[in-house]
Structure formats: structure tokens, C-alpha cells
CSV table of C-alpha atoms and ligand atoms in Angstrom, one decimal:
chain,number,residue,atom,x,y,z
A,1,MET,CA,0.0,0.0,0.0
A,2,LYS,CA,1.4,3.4,-1.0
A,3,GLN,CA,-1.0,5.9,0.4
A,4,LEU,CA,-1.4,7.0,4.0
A,5,LEU,CA,-4.4,9.1,5.0
A,6,ILE,CA,-4.2,11.6,7.9
A,7,TYR,CA,-7.2,13.4,9.3
A,8,CYS,CA,-6.6,16.9,10.7
A,9,ARG,CA,-8.3,20.1,11.8
A,10,PRO,CA,-9.4,22.0,8.7
A,11,GLY,CA,-6.8,24.8,8.1
A,12,PHE,CA,-3.9,22.7,9.5
A,13,GLU,CA,-3.3,20.6,6.4
A,14,LYS,CA,0.1,22.2,5.8
A,15,GLU,CA,1.2,21.4,9.4
A,16,ALA,CA,-0.1,17.8,9.2
A,17,ALA,CA,1.6,17.4,5.8
A,18,ALA,CA,5.0,18.7,7.0
A,19,GLU,CA,4.8,16.5,10.1
A,20,ILE,CA,4.1,13.3,8.3
A,21,GLN,CA,6.6,14.1,5.6
A,22,ASP,CA,9.3,14.7,8.3
A,23,LYS,CA,8.5,11.7,10.4
A,24,ALA,CA,8.0,9.2,7.6
A,25,SER,CA,11.3,10.3,5.9
A,26,GLN,CA,13.1,9.9,9.3
A,27,MET,CA,11.9,6.3,9.5
A,28,GLY,CA,13.2,5.6,6.0
A,29,CYS,CA,9.8,5.9,4.2
A,30,PRO,CA,10.2,8.8,1.8
A,31,GLY,CA,7.4,10.2,-0.2
A,32,PHE,CA,5.4,13.4,-0.6
A,33,ALA,CA,2.3,14.8,1.0
A,34,ARG,CA,-0.7,16.1,-0.9
A,35,ALA,CA,-2.8,18.6,1.0
A,36,LYS,CA,-5.7,20.9,0.0
A,37,ASP,CA,-6.4,23.9,2.2
A,38,ASP,CA,-9.3,23.5,4.5
A,39,SER,CA,-10.0,20.0,3.4
A,40,GLY,CA,-9.4,18.4,6.8
A,41,TYR,CA,-7.1,15.7,5.5
A,42,VAL,CA,-3.7,14.9,4.0
A,43,ILE,CA,-2.6,12.1,1.8
A,44,TYR,CA,1.0,10.9,2.1
A,45,GLU,CA,2.2,9.2,-1.1
A,46,CYS,CA,5.0,6.8,-0.3
A,47,PHE,CA,7.6,5.8,-2.8
A,48,GLY,CA,8.0,2.3,-1.4
A,49,GLU,CA,5.3,-0.3,-2.2
A,50,ASP,CA,4.5,-1.4,1.4
A,51,ASP,CA,5.6,1.8,3.2
A,52,ALA,CA,2.2,3.1,4.1
A,53,ASP,CA,1.5,-0.1,6.0
A,54,LEU,CA,4.9,0.1,7.7
A,55,ILE,CA,4.3,3.7,8.8
A,56,ALA,CA,0.8,2.8,10.1
A,57,ARG,CA,2.3,0.1,12.3
A,58,LYS,CA,5.6,1.7,13.4
A,59,LEU,CA,5.2,5.5,13.4
A,60,LEU,CA,3.7,6.1,16.9
A,61,PHE,CA,0.4,7.8,16.3
A,62,ARG,CA,0.5,9.4,19.8
A,63,GLU,CA,3.7,11.2,18.8
A,64,LEU,CA,2.0,13.0,15.9
A,65,ILE,CA,0.9,16.5,16.9
A,66,PHE,CA,-1.4,17.5,14.0
A,67,ALA,CA,-2.9,14.1,13.1
A,68,ARG,CA,-6.3,13.2,14.4
A,69,GLN,CA,-6.2,9.8,12.7
A,70,MET,CA,-3.8,7.8,10.6
A,71,LEU,CA,-4.7,5.0,8.2
A,72,VAL,CA,-3.6,3.1,5.2
A,73,VAL,CA,-5.6,3.6,2.0
A,74,HIS,CA,-6.6,0.3,0.4
A,75,ALA,CA,-8.6,1.7,-2.4
A,76,GLN,CA,-10.3,4.9,-3.7
A,77,VAL,CA,-13.8,4.4,-5.1
A,78,GLN,CA,-15.4,7.1,-7.2
A,79,ASP,CA,-18.7,7.3,-9.1
A,80,LEU,CA,-20.5,5.1,-6.7
A,81,PRO,CA,-24.0,4.4,-7.9
A,82,LEU,CA,-26.3,6.1,-5.3
A,83,ASP,CA,-28.8,3.2,-5.4
A,84,ASP,CA,-26.1,0.6,-4.5
A,85,ARG,CA,-22.9,1.8,-3.0
A,86,ILE,CA,-22.3,-1.4,-1.1
A,87,ALA,CA,-21.5,-3.7,-4.0
A,88,PRO,CA,-18.6,-1.7,-5.4
A,89,LEU,CA,-17.3,-1.0,-1.9
A,90,LEU,CA,-17.3,-4.7,-1.2
A,91,GLU,CA,-15.5,-5.4,-4.4
A,92,ALA,CA,-12.9,-2.8,-3.5
A,93,ALA,CA,-12.4,-4.3,0.0
A,94,ALA,CA,-11.5,-7.7,-1.4
A,95,GLY,CA,-8.1,-8.8,-0.2
A,96,MET,CA,-8.2,-6.6,2.9
A,97,GLU,CA,-7.1,-8.2,6.2
A,98,LEU,CA,-10.0,-9.3,8.5
A,99,CYS,CA,-11.1,-6.2,10.4
A,100,GLY,CA,-12.7,-6.0,13.9
A,101,ASP,CA,-14.7,-2.8,13.5
A,102,ILE,CA,-15.9,-0.3,10.9
A,103,ARG,CA,-16.0,3.5,11.0
A,104,VAL,CA,-17.8,5.4,8.3
A,105,GLU,CA,-16.4,8.9,8.4
A,106,THR,CA,-16.0,12.2,6.6
A,107,PRO,CA,-13.6,15.2,6.8
A,108,ASP,CA,-14.5,17.6,9.7
A,109,THR,CA,-15.7,20.3,7.3
A,110,ASN,CA,-19.1,21.8,6.5
A,111,ASP,CA,-19.4,19.5,3.4
A,112,GLY,CA,-18.4,16.6,5.6
A,113,LYS,CA,-21.1,17.5,8.2
A,114,GLU,CA,-23.7,17.3,5.5
A,115,LEU,CA,-22.7,13.7,4.8
A,116,SER,CA,-22.6,12.7,8.5
A,117,ARG,CA,-26.3,11.6,8.6
A,118,PHE,CA,-25.8,9.4,5.6
A,119,CYS,CA,-22.7,7.9,7.1
A,120,ARG,CA,-24.5,7.0,10.3
A,121,LYS,CA,-27.3,5.3,8.4
A,122,PHE,CA,-24.9,3.6,6.0
A,123,THR,CA,-22.8,2.0,8.8
A,124,VAL,CA,-25.3,-0.7,9.7
A,125,PRO,CA,-25.9,-2.2,6.2
A,126,MET,CA,-22.3,-1.8,5.3
A,127,ARG,CA,-21.2,-3.6,8.4
A,128,GLN,CA,-23.7,-6.5,7.7
A,129,ALA,CA,-22.4,-6.8,4.1
A,130,LEU,CA,-18.8,-6.9,5.2
A,131,ARG,CA,-19.6,-9.5,7.8
A,132,ALA,CA,-21.4,-11.6,5.3
A,133,LYS,CA,-18.3,-11.4,3.0
A,134,GLY,CA,-16.0,-12.5,5.9
A,135,LEU,CA,-14.2,-9.1,5.8
A,136,LEU,CA,-15.3,-8.1,9.3
A,137,THR,CA,-15.5,-10.2,12.5
A,138,ARG,CA,-19.0,-11.2,13.6
A,139,GLN,CA,-18.4,-9.4,17.0
A,140,GLU,CA,-16.5,-6.1,17.3
A,141,MET,CA,-12.9,-7.0,18.1
A,142,ASN,CA,-10.5,-4.3,19.3
A,143,ASN,CA,-7.4,-6.4,18.6
A,144,ARG,CA,-8.1,-6.4,14.8
A,145,PRO,CA,-7.5,-3.5,12.4
A,146,VAL,CA,-10.3,-1.0,12.0
A,147,LEU,CA,-11.9,-0.6,8.6
A,148,HIS,CA,-12.5,3.1,7.6
A,149,LEU,CA,-14.7,4.4,4.9
A,150,PHE,CA,-13.9,8.1,4.5
A,151,PHE,CA,-16.6,9.7,2.3
A,152,LEU,CA,-15.4,12.8,0.4
A,153,ALA,CA,-18.8,13.0,-1.4
A,154,ASN,CA,-21.9,10.8,-1.4
A,155,ASN,CA,-20.4,8.9,-4.4
A,156,HIS,CA,-16.7,9.0,-3.5
A,157,ALA,CA,-14.9,7.3,-0.7
A,158,LEU,CA,-11.5,6.2,0.4
A,159,LEU,CA,-11.4,2.8,1.9
A,160,GLY,CA,-8.7,1.9,4.3
A,161,TYR,CA,-7.6,0.5,7.7
A,162,SER,CA,-5.9,1.6,10.8
A,163,TYR,CA,-4.1,-0.6,13.4
A,164,SER,CA,-6.1,-0.6,16.7
A,165,PHE,CA,-2.8,-0.5,18.7
A,166,ASN,CA,-1.7,2.7,16.9
A,167,ASN,CA,-4.7,4.8,16.0
A,168,SER,CA,-7.1,7.2,17.6
A,169,PRO,CA,-9.9,5.1,19.3
A,170,PHE,CA,-12.4,7.8,18.4
A,171,HIS,CA,-14.8,8.1,15.4
A,172,MET,CA,-13.2,10.7,13.1
A,173,GLY,CA,-10.5,11.0,15.7
A,174,ILE,CA,-12.8,13.1,17.8
A,175,PRO,CA,-13.9,12.2,21.3
A,176,ARG,CA,-17.6,12.9,21.9
A,177,LEU,CA,-17.8,14.8,25.1
A,178,ARG,CA,-20.9,16.3,26.8
A,179,PHE,CA,-20.7,19.9,28.0
A,180,ALA,CA,-21.7,20.3,31.6
A,181,SER,CA,-24.2,23.1,31.7
A,182,ASP,CA,-22.9,24.5,35.0
A,183,SER,CA,-19.4,25.0,33.6
A,184,PRO,CA,-18.5,28.7,33.2
A,185,SER,CA,-16.8,28.1,29.9
A,186,ARG,CA,-16.8,25.6,27.0
A,187,SER,CA,-13.0,25.4,27.4
A,188,SER,CA,-13.6,22.8,30.2
A,189,LEU,CA,-14.1,20.4,27.2
A,190,LYS,CA,-10.5,21.1,26.1
A,191,LEU,CA,-9.1,19.9,29.4
A,192,GLU,CA,-11.5,16.9,29.5
A,193,GLU,CA,-10.4,15.9,26.0
A,194,ALA,CA,-6.7,16.2,27.0
A,195,PHE,CA,-7.4,13.7,29.9
A,196,HIS,CA,-9.0,11.3,27.4
A,197,VAL,CA,-6.2,11.6,24.9
A,198,PHE,CA,-3.2,11.7,27.3
A,199,ILE,CA,-4.0,9.6,30.3
A,200,PRO,CA,-4.7,5.9,29.8
A,201,ARG,CA,-8.2,5.1,31.2
A,202,HIS,CA,-6.8,2.4,33.5
A,203,GLU,CA,-4.6,5.0,35.2
A,204,TRP,CA,-7.4,7.5,35.9
A,205,GLU,CA,-7.8,6.0,39.4
A,206,LEU,CA,-4.3,6.9,40.2
A,207,ARG,CA,-3.6,10.0,38.2
A,208,LEU,CA,-7.0,11.8,38.0
A,209,THR,CA,-8.4,11.0,41.4
A,210,SER,CA,-10.5,12.8,44.0
A,211,GLY,CA,-8.7,14.7,46.7
A,212,MET,CA,-5.7,15.6,44.4
A,213,ARG,CA,-4.4,19.1,44.5
A,214,ALA,CA,-4.3,21.1,41.3
A,215,VAL,CA,-3.2,24.6,40.3
A,216,ASP,CA,-4.9,26.4,37.4
A,217,LEU,CA,-2.8,29.4,36.2
A,218,CYS,CA,-4.9,32.0,34.3
A,219,ALA,CA,-8.0,30.2,35.5
A,220,ALA,CA,-10.9,32.7,35.1
A,221,PRO,CA,-13.7,32.4,34.6
A,222,GLY,CA,-13.0,28.7,35.4
A,223,GLY,CA,-13.7,26.3,32.6
A,224,TRP,CA,-10.6,24.2,33.3
A,225,THR,CA,-11.0,24.6,37.1
A,226,HIS,CA,-14.6,23.3,36.7
A,227,GLN,CA,-13.2,20.2,35.0
A,228,LEU,CA,-10.8,19.6,37.9
A,229,VAL,CA,-13.6,20.3,40.5
A,230,SER,CA,-15.9,17.9,38.8
A,231,ARG,CA,-13.2,15.2,39.4
A,232,ASP,CA,-13.3,16.1,43.1
A,233,MET,CA,-9.9,17.8,43.1
A,234,MET,CA,-9.0,20.7,45.3
A,235,VAL,CA,-8.0,23.6,43.0
A,236,THR,CA,-5.9,26.7,43.5
A,237,ALA,CA,-6.9,29.2,40.8
A,238,VAL,CA,-4.6,32.1,39.9
A,239,ASP,CA,-6.0,34.9,37.9
A,240,HIS,CA,-6.4,38.7,38.2
A,241,ASN,CA,-10.0,38.3,37.1
A,242,ALA,CA,-13.0,37.0,39.1
A,243,MET,CA,-13.8,33.3,39.1
A,244,ASP,CA,-17.3,32.0,38.5
A,245,ALA,CA,-19.3,32.4,41.7
A,246,LYS,CA,-20.9,28.9,41.6
A,247,LEU,CA,-17.5,27.3,41.3
A,248,MET,CA,-16.3,29.2,44.3
A,249,ASP,CA,-19.4,28.0,46.2
A,250,THR,CA,-18.2,24.4,45.9
A,251,GLY,CA,-15.6,25.1,48.6
A,252,GLN,CA,-13.1,23.2,46.4
A,253,VAL,CA,-11.5,26.3,44.9
A,254,LYS,CA,-9.0,28.8,46.4
A,255,HIS,CA,-8.6,31.9,44.3
A,256,TYR,CA,-5.5,34.1,44.3
A,257,LYS,CA,-5.8,37.4,42.5
A,258,ASP,CA,-2.1,37.2,41.7
A,259,ASP,CA,0.3,37.3,38.7
A,260,ALA,CA,0.1,33.8,37.2
A,261,PHE,CA,3.7,34.1,35.9
A,262,SER,CA,5.4,34.6,39.2
A,263,TRP,CA,3.0,32.9,41.7
A,264,ARG,CA,4.3,29.7,43.3
A,265,PRO,CA,2.7,27.4,45.9
A,266,ALA,CA,4.0,27.5,49.5
A,267,ARG,CA,4.1,23.7,49.7
A,268,GLN,CA,5.1,21.0,47.2
A,269,ASN,CA,1.8,19.2,47.4
A,270,THR,CA,0.4,20.0,43.9
A,271,TYR,CA,-0.2,17.0,41.6
A,272,TRP,CA,-1.6,18.8,38.6
A,273,LEU,CA,-0.6,22.0,37.0
A,274,VAL,CA,-2.9,23.2,34.2
A,275,SER,CA,-2.9,26.4,32.2
A,276,ASP,CA,-4.7,27.9,29.2
A,277,MET,CA,-2.7,31.1,29.2
A,278,VAL,CA,-2.7,33.4,26.2
A,279,GLU,CA,1.0,34.0,25.9
A,280,LYS,CA,4.0,33.5,23.6
A,281,PRO,CA,4.8,29.8,23.5
A,282,ALA,CA,8.4,30.4,24.7
A,283,ARG,CA,7.2,32.1,27.8
A,284,VAL,CA,4.6,29.4,28.6
A,285,VAL,CA,7.3,26.7,28.1
A,286,SER,CA,9.6,28.6,30.5
A,287,ILE,CA,7.0,28.8,33.2
A,288,MET,CA,5.8,25.2,32.9
A,289,ALA,CA,9.4,23.9,32.8
A,290,ALA,CA,10.2,25.9,36.0
A,291,TRP,CA,7.3,24.4,37.9
A,292,LEU,CA,8.3,20.9,36.9
A,293,VAL,CA,12.0,21.3,37.5
A,294,GLU,CA,11.3,22.9,40.9
A,295,GLU,CA,9.2,19.9,41.7
A,296,ASN,CA,6.1,22.0,42.2
A,297,CYS,CA,3.9,19.6,40.3
A,298,GLN,CA,3.9,16.1,39.0
A,299,GLU,CA,2.0,16.4,35.8
A,300,ALA,CA,1.2,19.4,33.6
A,301,ILE,CA,-1.3,20.1,30.8
A,302,PHE,CA,-1.0,23.4,29.0
A,303,ASN,CA,-1.6,25.1,25.6
A,304,LEU,CA,0.8,26.6,23.2
A,305,LYS,CA,-1.0,29.2,21.1
A,306,LEU,CA,0.1,29.2,17.5
A,307,PRO,CA,-1.1,32.4,15.8
A,308,MET,CA,2.0,32.7,13.7
A,309,LYS,CA,2.6,31.5,10.1
A,310,LYS,CA,5.1,28.7,10.7
A,311,ARG,CA,3.1,26.8,13.2
A,312,TYR,CA,4.7,23.4,12.7
A,313,ALA,CA,8.2,24.8,13.1
A,314,GLU,CA,7.1,26.9,16.1
A,315,ALA,CA,5.5,23.9,17.8
A,316,LEU,CA,8.7,21.7,17.2
A,317,HIS,CA,11.0,24.4,18.4
A,318,ASN,CA,9.1,25.0,21.6
A,319,LEU,CA,8.8,21.3,22.4
A,320,GLU,CA,12.6,20.9,21.8
A,321,GLN,CA,13.1,23.8,24.3
A,322,LEU,CA,10.9,22.1,26.8
A,323,LYS,CA,12.8,18.9,26.5
A,324,THR,CA,16.1,20.7,27.0
A,325,LYS,CA,14.8,22.5,30.1
A,326,LEU,CA,13.4,19.3,31.6
A,327,ALA,CA,16.6,17.3,30.9
A,328,VAL,CA,17.8,17.8,34.4
A,329,LEU,CA,14.8,15.8,35.7
A,330,GLY,CA,16.3,12.7,34.1
A,331,GLY,CA,12.9,11.1,33.3
A,332,PHE,CA,9.7,12.6,31.9
A,333,HIS,CA,7.2,12.0,29.2
A,334,ILE,CA,6.0,14.7,26.8
A,335,GLN,CA,3.1,14.4,24.4
A,336,ALA,CA,1.6,17.2,22.3
A,337,LYS,CA,-1.6,17.1,20.2
A,338,GLN,CA,-3.8,19.5,18.5
A,339,LEU,CA,-7.1,18.4,20.1
A,340,TYR,CA,-10.5,18.7,18.6
A,341,HIS,CA,-11.3,21.5,21.1
A,342,ASP,CA,-8.1,23.3,20.3
A,343,ARG,CA,-8.2,26.2,17.8
A,344,GLU,CA,-5.0,27.9,16.7
A,345,GLU,CA,-3.1,26.0,19.4
A,346,ILE,CA,-1.8,22.6,20.6
A,347,THR,CA,-2.1,21.0,24.0
A,348,VAL,CA,1.0,19.7,25.7
A,349,HIS,CA,1.2,17.1,28.5
A,350,VAL,CA,4.2,16.5,30.7
A,351,TYR,CA,4.4,13.7,33.2
A,352,ARG,CA,7.1,13.0,35.7
A,353,PRO,CA,6.4,9.4,36.9
A,354,PHE,CA,8.7,9.5,40.0
A,355,LYS,CA,6.3,10.1,42.8
A,356,VAL,CA,3.7,7.7,41.5
A,357,ALA,CA,6.5,5.1,41.5
A,358,LYS,CA,7.3,6.1,45.1
A,359,LEU,CA,3.7,5.3,46.0
A,360,ILE,CA,4.2,1.7,45.1
A,361,PRO,CA,5.4,-0.1,48.3
A,362,LYS,CA,8.8,-1.8,48.0
A,363,ASP,CA,9.2,-5.4,49.2
B,401,LIG,C1,-8.2,32.3,28.0
B,401,LIG,S1,-8.6,32.9,29.6
B,401,LIG,C2,-8.5,31.5,30.5
B,401,LIG,C3,-9.7,30.7,30.5
B,401,LIG,C4,-9.8,29.6,31.5
B,401,LIG,N1,-8.7,28.6,31.4
B,401,LIG,C5,-11.1,28.9,31.5
B,401,LIG,O1,-11.2,27.7,31.2
B,401,LIG,O2,-12.1,29.5,31.9
B,401,LIG,C6,-7.1,33.8,30.0
B,401,LIG,C7,-7.1,34.4,31.5
B,401,LIG,O3,-5.8,34.7,31.7
B,401,LIG,C8,-5.8,35.7,32.7
B,401,LIG,N2,-4.4,36.3,32.8
B,401,LIG,C9,-3.7,36.8,31.8
B,401,LIG,N3,-2.5,37.3,32.2
B,401,LIG,C10,-2.5,37.0,33.5
B,401,LIG,C11,-1.5,37.2,34.6
B,401,LIG,N4,-0.3,37.7,34.3
B,401,LIG,N5,-1.8,36.8,35.8
B,401,LIG,C12,-3.0,36.2,36.1
B,401,LIG,N6,-4.0,36.0,35.2
B,401,LIG,C13,-3.7,36.4,33.9
B,401,LIG,C14,-6.9,36.6,32.2
B,401,LIG,O4,-7.4,37.4,33.3
B,401,LIG,C15,-7.9,35.6,31.7
B,401,LIG,O5,-8.9,35.4,32.7
């Protein structure tokens, strides 16, 4: 297979293209990316015959910043007859490895949204037809590849597969989250999405648990703080502006009307540091790195705003700076993603696993 399909936020095709081109070349799979502005996807054309499959298996999806999903294109089917799309799609799927699940998707664009109702309705008969042909397991199996049908128009689809151990587990690469009506701002969804993307579910009990202490820098009116409070954490919110009154009434929030850039906690008992500050990425990186290096927090989630032209280069440069500043820690994990709820920005997660390790009793 020679084509790799990457989903991305519309408007970020150049970044997604530059990133896949870079990463694929580094792993010895040269090629070129084809991207159309605002299309919501990128196709990477590999020079090597089996390279798309190799990339889909070996290039760690979680390390891609601008990709929402990554899959191998098996076939492109155009001019589908509208009264029977299934037969030609089944024909095109012949020879595919047995898949464990199907996702019928579209780009995240206005045109795509118009197709989403059709996609939902089409999933059931297509799934049945694939099962009858032996191309899909009888029961959903999450250890088999996922079959994707990516509709670009109602008669035009890309058919492909992703590896379940190296893909986004979400339909269209977008987690569906429900906005809590009592949250003071929709940005609470941004932090919730970050938790879903960065923290494995089986570790939530340990790393996102009630009673933990968190600090939210530039917190007002309190969307991110609300997300932490809803997980029963005790939050210190630092912002010159007022916090939402209902949030303060929970008794779980302490508000300091201080400067978020110089404020530090009196004690080293903060687990989470979060921040959605509107600042130059270099300054955000400096503050976050200082908190981590001074051992004022264990994990951090923050945004890097990218209003500039060279967004991919800027993101890479700042992540490199962050790594350099954190090197003294000896061990840490960094992940960065442009989340669905991110706009002109990416979200970064840093994790120092030491203290969690200390919590595990020694023999
Ligand atoms: C994008 S809003 C934060 C939204 C918040 N995370 C939420 O979810 O509701 C940015 C906030 O940063 C605060 N801010 C900007 N510079 C600050 C500083 N130097 N110290 C404290 N707060 C600051 C502003 O008052 C503003 O409330």
C-alpha cells in the first residue's frame, strides 16, 4: 500500500503534511504529501510499495501532533451508484485483512457534516455486508484492524484500515464529550479531551483521582477549574479576574488574584498544573518547565498558542526547548496534540512518573 491518509483540523493541512513528511522520511519511508487547504485531511504518497502499512504500524500515532487519525488507503472508489454503494465497496475491499470494527467517516468540514447523517445510516448495512463477506469479524474486536470508509462526497470514498494499537480510538479521531451546563466556559471540554487523549483510562484512578491538589494558572472564569472540581480535586486558581461564583461556592477552589507568571505554591503538594494562558509559546514553556524542575507539580497540561505562520516549526522548536529545560529531571514524558477542542493551538502534556513510583510499596 502506498498511500497514508491523515485526518486533521481543517486549516492545519500544511502542518499535518509537513509533520508526516518529516516523520516518515526519518523512519526511512520517503514520499510526498498532498494537501488541499481547509479539506481536513492529507494524503502521504509513499515511494515504497509497502511503506504506508509500515508507517501505520511503526510510526507512533501518539507522537504526531497534528494528526487526528492515521490509516492506510486500500482503495479509492469514485462514481459510486447512489442506489447501491455497497456492491462496489465490497469489491474494493476484497483482499483486505480481516477487520474487527468499521467506522464510516467524513472530513471535519461543512461539506463533511452534510454527509454525516448518511454515514450514520450507511454504517449498519455496510457492516452487515462486510460480515457476510467475511471481511469483518462477527463481533466487534478491538485487537483487529479498524476498517475506515472516508466519504469525500456521497459517491466518492477512500477505503482503508488503521491498526487498533496505533490509532485514535475515536470516530473521526474526535472524542464525543458532553458539555456540563454548569461549567462557566466551554473550554472545560479542552481539558477533558486532554485527559481522554493523554491519560490511559486504566490509570485514571491513580492520576485523576479525587482529593488531588491542582493549580490552574490563568483560570478565570473557570472552565478548566470546573473540569478539575468535577473530578473532586482541590484547586488553586490564579487569575487577576474573578472566578465563577458557583464554582467558588463548591468550597473546592481557592482563588489568588495574583500574577500567574510569578506565583508559586507555599508547599510542594500539587499534583496537577494546568494552564490555558494566552502568551507567547516560549514564555509558557519557561513557566511550565520551571514548575516541573522545581518539583512544584507532578503532571502538567497546557496550551501553546500558534497564531504565527510557521506553526509546525514553532511547535517543534518549543517542544525541543521544553525537552532541553526538563533534561535535568532525568525522566519525563512529553506528548503534544492538536485536540478537537483546540483552535490555533496545541495542547502539551508532561508527566514525571517518579512520585507515583514512590507510592508503590517496596518489598
Ligand atoms: C483564556 S482565559 C483562561 C480561560 C480559563 N482557562 C477557563 O477555562 O475559563 C485567560 C485568562 O488569563 C488571565 N491572565 C492573563 N494574564 C495574567 C497574569 N499575568 N496573571 C494572572 N492572570 C492572567 C486573564 O485574566 C484571563 O482570565
